[in-house]
């Protein structure tokens, strides 16, 4: 499975941005897809995750109410709509995928496939 994240860029604080993650080469169903991010000098952290049918979603406390995760299986694409961005949201955003449901969605070692990431920079 190859994951290609895109849509990152520079945005002012308070603004919005939507990043996408397109999957290809998938032989098995993707049960859970997720977004993680890594800020300079920090460890990679969980942002959000979504189930195969989009019926279940999980968010980190720091983004809940501001970010919305979604997916379009017909397009093999997952999205992250980010609103009310602040400088603390500046990071490289990575998408991840796995072929099983599992019980934990916020642990990066539970994901099988990773994209290269897209840079999101929020200016003050």
Short mmCIF file of N, CA and C in Angstrom, two decimals:
data_model
loop_
_atom_site.label_atom_id
_atom_site.label_comp_id
_atom_site.label_asym_id
_atom_site.label_seq_id
_atom_site.Cartn_x
_atom_site.Cartn_y
_atom_site.Cartn_z
N UNK A 1 0.84 -1.18 0.00
CA UNK A 1 0.00 0.00 0.00
C UNK A 1 0.88 1.24 0.00
N UNK A 2 0.58 2.13 -0.91
CA UNK A 2 1.29 3.42 -0.94
C UNK A 2 0.30 4.51 -0.54
N UNK A 3 0.77 5.38 0.32
CA UNK A 3 -0.04 6.50 0.79
C UNK A 3 0.64 7.80 0.40
N UNK A 4 -0.13 8.69 -0.19
CA UNK A 4 0.41 9.97 -0.62
C UNK A 4 -0.39 11.09 0.01
N UNK A 5 0.24 11.80 0.94
CA UNK A 5 -0.41 12.93 1.58
C UNK A 5 -0.14 14.20 0.79
N UNK A 6 -1.13 15.07 0.76
CA UNK A 6 -0.99 16.33 0.04
C UNK A 6 -1.90 17.39 0.66
N UNK A 7 -1.70 18.62 0.21
CA UNK A 7 -2.57 19.70 0.65
C UNK A 7 -2.01 20.58 1.74
N UNK A 8 -0.83 20.25 2.23
CA UNK A 8 -0.23 21.09 3.25
C UNK A 8 0.17 22.44 2.69
N UNK A 9 0.52 23.35 3.59
CA UNK A 9 0.94 24.68 3.15
C UNK A 9 1.06 25.62 4.32
N UNK A 10 1.12 26.90 3.98
CA UNK A 10 1.25 27.96 4.98
C UNK A 10 -0.10 28.66 5.15
N UNK A 11 -0.52 28.81 6.38
CA UNK A 11 -1.81 29.44 6.67
C UNK A 11 -1.66 30.29 7.93
N UNK A 12 -2.42 31.36 8.00
CA UNK A 12 -2.38 32.21 9.18
C UNK A 12 -3.19 31.61 10.31
N UNK A 13 -2.82 31.96 11.52
CA UNK A 13 -3.56 31.49 12.68
C UNK A 13 -5.02 31.89 12.56
N UNK A 14 -5.88 30.95 12.91
CA UNK A 14 -7.31 31.17 12.77
C UNK A 14 -7.87 30.69 11.45
N UNK A 15 -6.98 30.35 10.53
CA UNK A 15 -7.41 29.92 9.21
C UNK A 15 -7.70 28.43 9.14
N UNK A 16 -7.98 27.99 7.91
CA UNK A 16 -8.34 26.59 7.67
C UNK A 16 -7.49 25.99 6.56
N UNK A 17 -7.39 24.68 6.61
CA UNK A 17 -6.64 23.95 5.59
C UNK A 17 -7.19 22.54 5.54
N UNK A 18 -7.19 21.94 4.36
CA UNK A 18 -7.66 20.56 4.22
C UNK A 18 -6.55 19.74 3.57
N UNK A 19 -6.11 18.71 4.26
CA UNK A 19 -5.11 17.81 3.71
C UNK A 19 -5.76 16.51 3.30
N UNK A 20 -5.14 15.85 2.32
CA UNK A 20 -5.69 14.62 1.76
C UNK A 20 -4.64 13.52 1.80
N UNK A 21 -5.11 12.30 1.75
CA UNK A 21 -4.23 11.14 1.71
C UNK A 21 -4.84 10.12 0.75
N UNK A 22 -4.16 9.90 -0.36
CA UNK A 22 -4.65 8.96 -1.35
C UNK A 22 -3.89 7.64 -1.23
N UNK A 23 -4.64 6.55 -1.20
CA UNK A 23 -4.05 5.23 -1.08
C UNK A 23 -4.09 4.51 -2.42
N UNK A 24 -3.07 3.71 -2.67
CA UNK A 24 -3.02 2.90 -3.88
C UNK A 24 -2.34 1.58 -3.57
N UNK A 25 -2.59 0.61 -4.42
CA UNK A 25 -1.94 -0.68 -4.25
C UNK A 25 -2.47 -1.51 -3.12
N UNK A 26 -3.67 -1.20 -2.66
CA UNK A 26 -4.21 -1.92 -1.53
C UNK A 26 -4.87 -3.21 -1.96
N UNK A 27 -4.44 -4.32 -1.35
CA UNK A 27 -5.02 -5.63 -1.66
C UNK A 27 -6.08 -6.03 -0.63
N UNK A 28 -5.89 -5.58 0.59
CA UNK A 28 -6.83 -5.87 1.66
C UNK A 28 -7.61 -4.62 2.02
N UNK A 29 -8.77 -4.80 2.60
CA UNK A 29 -9.57 -3.66 3.02
C UNK A 29 -8.83 -2.88 4.10
N UNK A 30 -8.95 -1.57 4.01
CA UNK A 30 -8.40 -0.71 5.03
C UNK A 30 -9.44 -0.55 6.13
N UNK A 31 -9.17 -1.10 7.30
CA UNK A 31 -10.15 -1.01 8.38
C UNK A 31 -10.07 0.31 9.12
N UNK A 32 -8.87 0.80 9.30
CA UNK A 32 -8.69 2.06 10.01
C UNK A 32 -7.62 2.88 9.29
N UNK A 33 -7.92 4.14 9.09
CA UNK A 33 -6.93 5.10 8.60
C UNK A 33 -6.81 6.21 9.62
N UNK A 34 -5.61 6.74 9.71
CA UNK A 34 -5.40 7.77 10.72
C UNK A 34 -4.44 8.85 10.27
N UNK A 35 -4.47 9.95 11.00
CA UNK A 35 -3.54 11.05 10.82
C UNK A 35 -2.71 11.20 12.08
N UNK A 36 -1.43 11.37 11.88
CA UNK A 36 -0.49 11.69 12.95
C UNK A 36 0.27 12.93 12.54
N UNK A 37 0.92 13.57 13.49
CA UNK A 37 1.73 14.74 13.15
C UNK A 37 2.97 14.79 14.01
N UNK A 38 4.00 15.44 13.46
CA UNK A 38 5.25 15.58 14.19
C UNK A 38 5.75 17.00 14.05
N UNK A 39 5.81 17.70 15.17
CA UNK A 39 6.33 19.05 15.20
C UNK A 39 7.85 19.01 15.41
N UNK A 40 8.55 20.05 15.03
CA UNK A 40 10.00 20.08 15.20
C UNK A 40 10.41 19.84 16.65
N UNK A 41 11.31 18.90 16.84
CA UNK A 41 11.81 18.61 18.17
C UNK A 41 10.88 17.80 19.05
N UNK A 42 9.78 17.35 18.49
CA UNK A 42 8.81 16.58 19.28
C UNK A 42 8.57 15.21 18.66
N UNK A 43 8.00 14.33 19.46
CA UNK A 43 7.66 13.02 18.96
C UNK A 43 6.39 13.09 18.12
N UNK A 44 6.24 12.10 17.26
CA UNK A 44 5.03 12.03 16.45
C UNK A 44 3.84 11.73 17.36
N UNK A 45 2.72 12.40 17.11
CA UNK A 45 1.55 12.22 17.96
C UNK A 45 0.30 11.96 17.12
N UNK A 46 -0.63 11.31 17.73
CA UNK A 46 -1.91 10.98 17.11
C UNK A 46 -2.75 12.23 16.94
N UNK A 47 -3.46 12.30 15.80
CA UNK A 47 -4.37 13.41 15.54
C UNK A 47 -5.82 12.92 15.45
N UNK A 48 -6.06 11.98 14.53
CA UNK A 48 -7.42 11.50 14.32
C UNK A 48 -7.37 10.18 13.57
N UNK A 49 -8.47 9.41 13.68
CA UNK A 49 -8.57 8.15 12.97
C UNK A 49 -10.02 7.90 12.60
N UNK A 50 -10.22 7.07 11.57
CA UNK A 50 -11.56 6.82 11.07
C UNK A 50 -11.68 5.37 10.64
N UNK A 51 -12.84 4.78 10.86
CA UNK A 51 -13.08 3.40 10.48
C UNK A 51 -13.38 3.29 8.99
N UNK A 52 -13.45 2.05 8.51
CA UNK A 52 -13.66 1.80 7.09
C UNK A 52 -14.88 2.52 6.53
N UNK A 53 -15.99 2.45 7.25
CA UNK A 53 -17.22 3.03 6.72
C UNK A 53 -17.45 4.46 7.17
N UNK A 54 -16.48 4.99 7.91
CA UNK A 54 -16.61 6.36 8.39
C UNK A 54 -17.53 6.51 9.58
N UNK A 55 -18.06 5.40 10.07
CA UNK A 55 -19.00 5.49 11.17
C UNK A 55 -18.37 5.74 12.52
N UNK A 56 -17.12 5.39 12.65
CA UNK A 56 -16.41 5.60 13.91
C UNK A 56 -15.24 6.54 13.67
N UNK A 57 -15.12 7.54 14.52
CA UNK A 57 -14.02 8.49 14.42
C UNK A 57 -13.45 8.73 15.80
N UNK A 58 -12.18 9.03 15.83
CA UNK A 58 -11.49 9.30 17.09
C UNK A 58 -10.59 10.51 16.88
N UNK A 59 -10.55 11.39 17.88
CA UNK A 59 -9.73 12.60 17.78
C UNK A 59 -8.88 12.77 19.03
N UNK A 60 -7.72 13.36 18.84
CA UNK A 60 -6.93 13.79 19.98
C UNK A 60 -7.64 14.97 20.64
N UNK A 61 -7.47 15.09 21.93
CA UNK A 61 -8.15 16.15 22.67
C UNK A 61 -7.75 17.54 22.15
N UNK A 62 -6.53 17.66 21.68
CA UNK A 62 -6.03 18.97 21.24
C UNK A 62 -6.67 19.45 19.95
N UNK A 63 -7.30 18.56 19.19
CA UNK A 63 -7.89 18.97 17.91
C UNK A 63 -9.40 18.77 17.87
N UNK A 64 -9.96 18.14 18.86
CA UNK A 64 -11.39 17.84 18.86
C UNK A 64 -12.19 19.14 18.81
N UNK A 65 -13.16 19.17 17.90
CA UNK A 65 -13.97 20.36 17.73
C UNK A 65 -13.42 21.31 16.68
N UNK A 66 -12.16 21.12 16.30
CA UNK A 66 -11.55 21.98 15.28
C UNK A 66 -11.24 21.20 13.99
N UNK A 67 -10.88 19.95 14.13
CA UNK A 67 -10.52 19.12 12.98
C UNK A 67 -11.63 18.11 12.70
N UNK A 68 -11.80 17.75 11.42
CA UNK A 68 -12.76 16.74 11.03
C UNK A 68 -12.11 15.77 10.06
N UNK A 69 -12.17 14.50 10.40
CA UNK A 69 -11.61 13.46 9.54
C UNK A 69 -12.75 12.84 8.73
N UNK A 70 -12.45 12.49 7.49
CA UNK A 70 -13.45 11.86 6.63
C UNK A 70 -12.72 11.01 5.60
N UNK A 71 -13.47 10.20 4.89
CA UNK A 71 -12.87 9.39 3.84
C UNK A 71 -13.87 9.13 2.74
N UNK A 72 -13.36 8.95 1.55
CA UNK A 72 -14.16 8.62 0.37
C UNK A 72 -13.56 7.35 -0.21
N UNK A 73 -14.16 6.21 0.10
CA UNK A 73 -13.58 4.93 -0.33
C UNK A 73 -13.61 4.76 -1.84
N UNK A 74 -14.55 5.39 -2.51
CA UNK A 74 -14.61 5.31 -3.97
C UNK A 74 -13.37 5.96 -4.59
N UNK A 75 -12.81 6.93 -3.89
CA UNK A 75 -11.62 7.62 -4.36
C UNK A 75 -10.37 7.17 -3.63
N UNK A 76 -10.52 6.20 -2.73
CA UNK A 76 -9.38 5.73 -1.93
C UNK A 76 -8.65 6.88 -1.25
N UNK A 77 -9.42 7.81 -0.74
CA UNK A 77 -8.83 9.02 -0.19
C UNK A 77 -9.42 9.35 1.17
N UNK A 78 -8.54 9.78 2.07
CA UNK A 78 -8.93 10.24 3.39
C UNK A 78 -8.60 11.73 3.48
N UNK A 79 -9.38 12.43 4.26
CA UNK A 79 -9.20 13.88 4.38
C UNK A 79 -9.10 14.30 5.86
N UNK A 80 -8.50 15.44 6.05
CA UNK A 80 -8.49 16.06 7.37
C UNK A 80 -8.76 17.55 7.17
N UNK A 81 -9.95 17.97 7.54
CA UNK A 81 -10.31 19.38 7.49
C UNK A 81 -9.88 20.02 8.80
N UNK A 82 -9.03 21.03 8.71
CA UNK A 82 -8.50 21.67 9.91
C UNK A 82 -8.96 23.11 9.96
N UNK A 83 -9.71 23.45 10.99
CA UNK A 83 -10.22 24.80 11.19
C UNK A 83 -9.63 25.41 12.46
N UNK A 84 -9.72 26.71 12.56
CA UNK A 84 -9.23 27.43 13.73
C UNK A 84 -7.80 27.03 14.07
N UNK A 85 -6.98 27.01 13.07
CA UNK A 85 -5.59 26.57 13.25
C UNK A 85 -4.82 27.55 14.13
N UNK A 86 -3.91 27.01 14.92
CA UNK A 86 -3.03 27.84 15.72
C UNK A 86 -1.59 27.38 15.49
N UNK A 87 -0.64 28.16 15.99
CA UNK A 87 0.77 27.89 15.70
C UNK A 87 1.20 26.53 16.24
N UNK A 88 0.50 26.05 17.28
CA UNK A 88 0.83 24.73 17.84
C UNK A 88 0.46 23.59 16.90
N UNK A 89 -0.31 23.88 15.87
CA UNK A 89 -0.68 22.86 14.89
C UNK A 89 0.39 22.70 13.81
N UNK A 90 1.40 23.54 13.83
CA UNK A 90 2.48 23.43 12.85
C UNK A 90 3.22 22.11 13.02
N UNK A 91 3.27 21.34 11.94
CA UNK A 91 3.89 20.01 11.99
C UNK A 91 3.89 19.40 10.60
N UNK A 92 4.59 18.29 10.48
CA UNK A 92 4.43 17.44 9.31
C UNK A 92 3.31 16.46 9.62
N UNK A 93 2.33 16.41 8.75
CA UNK A 93 1.17 15.55 8.96
C UNK A 93 1.33 14.28 8.13
N UNK A 94 1.22 13.14 8.81
CA UNK A 94 1.38 11.84 8.18
C UNK A 94 0.05 11.09 8.19
N UNK A 95 -0.22 10.37 7.11
CA UNK A 95 -1.38 9.49 7.11
C UNK A 95 -0.90 8.05 7.26
N UNK A 96 -1.76 7.25 7.86
CA UNK A 96 -1.42 5.87 8.15
C UNK A 96 -2.64 4.99 7.89
N UNK A 97 -2.36 3.71 7.68
CA UNK A 97 -3.41 2.78 7.26
C UNK A 97 -3.13 1.40 7.85
N UNK A 98 -4.19 0.64 8.08
CA UNK A 98 -3.98 -0.73 8.52
C UNK A 98 -5.15 -1.60 8.08
N UNK A 99 -4.89 -2.88 7.99
CA UNK A 99 -5.88 -3.83 7.45
C UNK A 99 -6.60 -4.60 8.53
N UNK A 100 -6.64 -4.09 9.74
CA UNK A 100 -7.40 -4.73 10.80
C UNK A 100 -8.02 -3.65 11.67
N UNK A 101 -9.09 -4.01 12.35
CA UNK A 101 -9.80 -3.03 13.17
C UNK A 101 -9.02 -2.72 14.44
N UNK A 102 -8.73 -3.73 15.24
CA UNK A 102 -7.98 -3.54 16.47
C UNK A 102 -8.76 -2.77 17.51
N UNK A 103 -8.16 -2.63 18.68
CA UNK A 103 -8.83 -1.95 19.79
C UNK A 103 -8.25 -0.58 20.10
N UNK A 104 -7.06 -0.32 19.63
CA UNK A 104 -6.44 0.98 19.87
C UNK A 104 -6.16 1.65 18.54
N UNK A 105 -6.54 2.90 18.44
CA UNK A 105 -6.38 3.61 17.19
C UNK A 105 -5.35 4.73 17.26
N UNK A 106 -4.87 5.05 18.45
CA UNK A 106 -4.00 6.21 18.61
C UNK A 106 -2.53 5.85 18.82
N UNK A 107 -2.19 4.61 18.59
CA UNK A 107 -0.81 4.18 18.74
C UNK A 107 -0.18 3.96 17.38
N UNK A 108 0.92 4.64 17.09
CA UNK A 108 1.47 4.56 15.74
C UNK A 108 2.00 3.19 15.40
N UNK A 109 2.43 2.41 16.38
CA UNK A 109 2.94 1.08 16.07
C UNK A 109 1.83 0.09 15.72
N UNK A 110 0.58 0.52 15.78
CA UNK A 110 -0.54 -0.32 15.38
C UNK A 110 -0.87 -0.15 13.89
N UNK A 111 -0.19 0.74 13.21
CA UNK A 111 -0.46 0.99 11.80
C UNK A 111 0.60 0.34 10.93
N UNK A 112 0.16 -0.20 9.80
CA UNK A 112 1.04 -0.97 8.94
C UNK A 112 1.70 -0.12 7.84
N UNK A 113 0.98 0.86 7.36
CA UNK A 113 1.46 1.63 6.21
C UNK A 113 1.45 3.11 6.54
N UNK A 114 2.46 3.81 5.99
CA UNK A 114 2.63 5.23 6.26
C UNK A 114 2.94 6.00 4.99
N UNK A 115 2.41 7.21 4.91
CA UNK A 115 2.78 8.12 3.84
C UNK A 115 3.98 8.95 4.26
N UNK A 116 4.49 9.75 3.34
CA UNK A 116 5.68 10.55 3.61
C UNK A 116 5.39 11.82 4.39
N UNK A 117 4.19 12.27 4.41
CA UNK A 117 3.86 13.45 5.18
C UNK A 117 3.75 14.70 4.33
N UNK A 118 2.99 15.66 4.85
CA UNK A 118 2.84 16.96 4.21
C UNK A 118 2.99 18.03 5.28
N UNK A 119 3.74 19.08 4.97
CA UNK A 119 4.04 20.11 5.94
C UNK A 119 2.89 21.10 6.07
N UNK A 120 2.48 21.34 7.30
CA UNK A 120 1.49 22.37 7.61
C UNK A 120 2.16 23.39 8.52
N UNK A 121 2.18 24.63 8.09
CA UNK A 121 2.79 25.69 8.87
C UNK A 121 1.76 26.77 9.15
N UNK A 122 1.58 27.08 10.43
CA UNK A 122 0.62 28.10 10.84
C UNK A 122 1.40 29.29 11.37
N UNK A 123 1.19 30.44 10.77
CA UNK A 123 1.91 31.64 11.19
C UNK A 123 1.02 32.48 12.12
N UNK A 124 1.69 33.18 13.02
CA UNK A 124 0.93 34.00 13.99
C UNK A 124 0.62 35.38 13.44
#
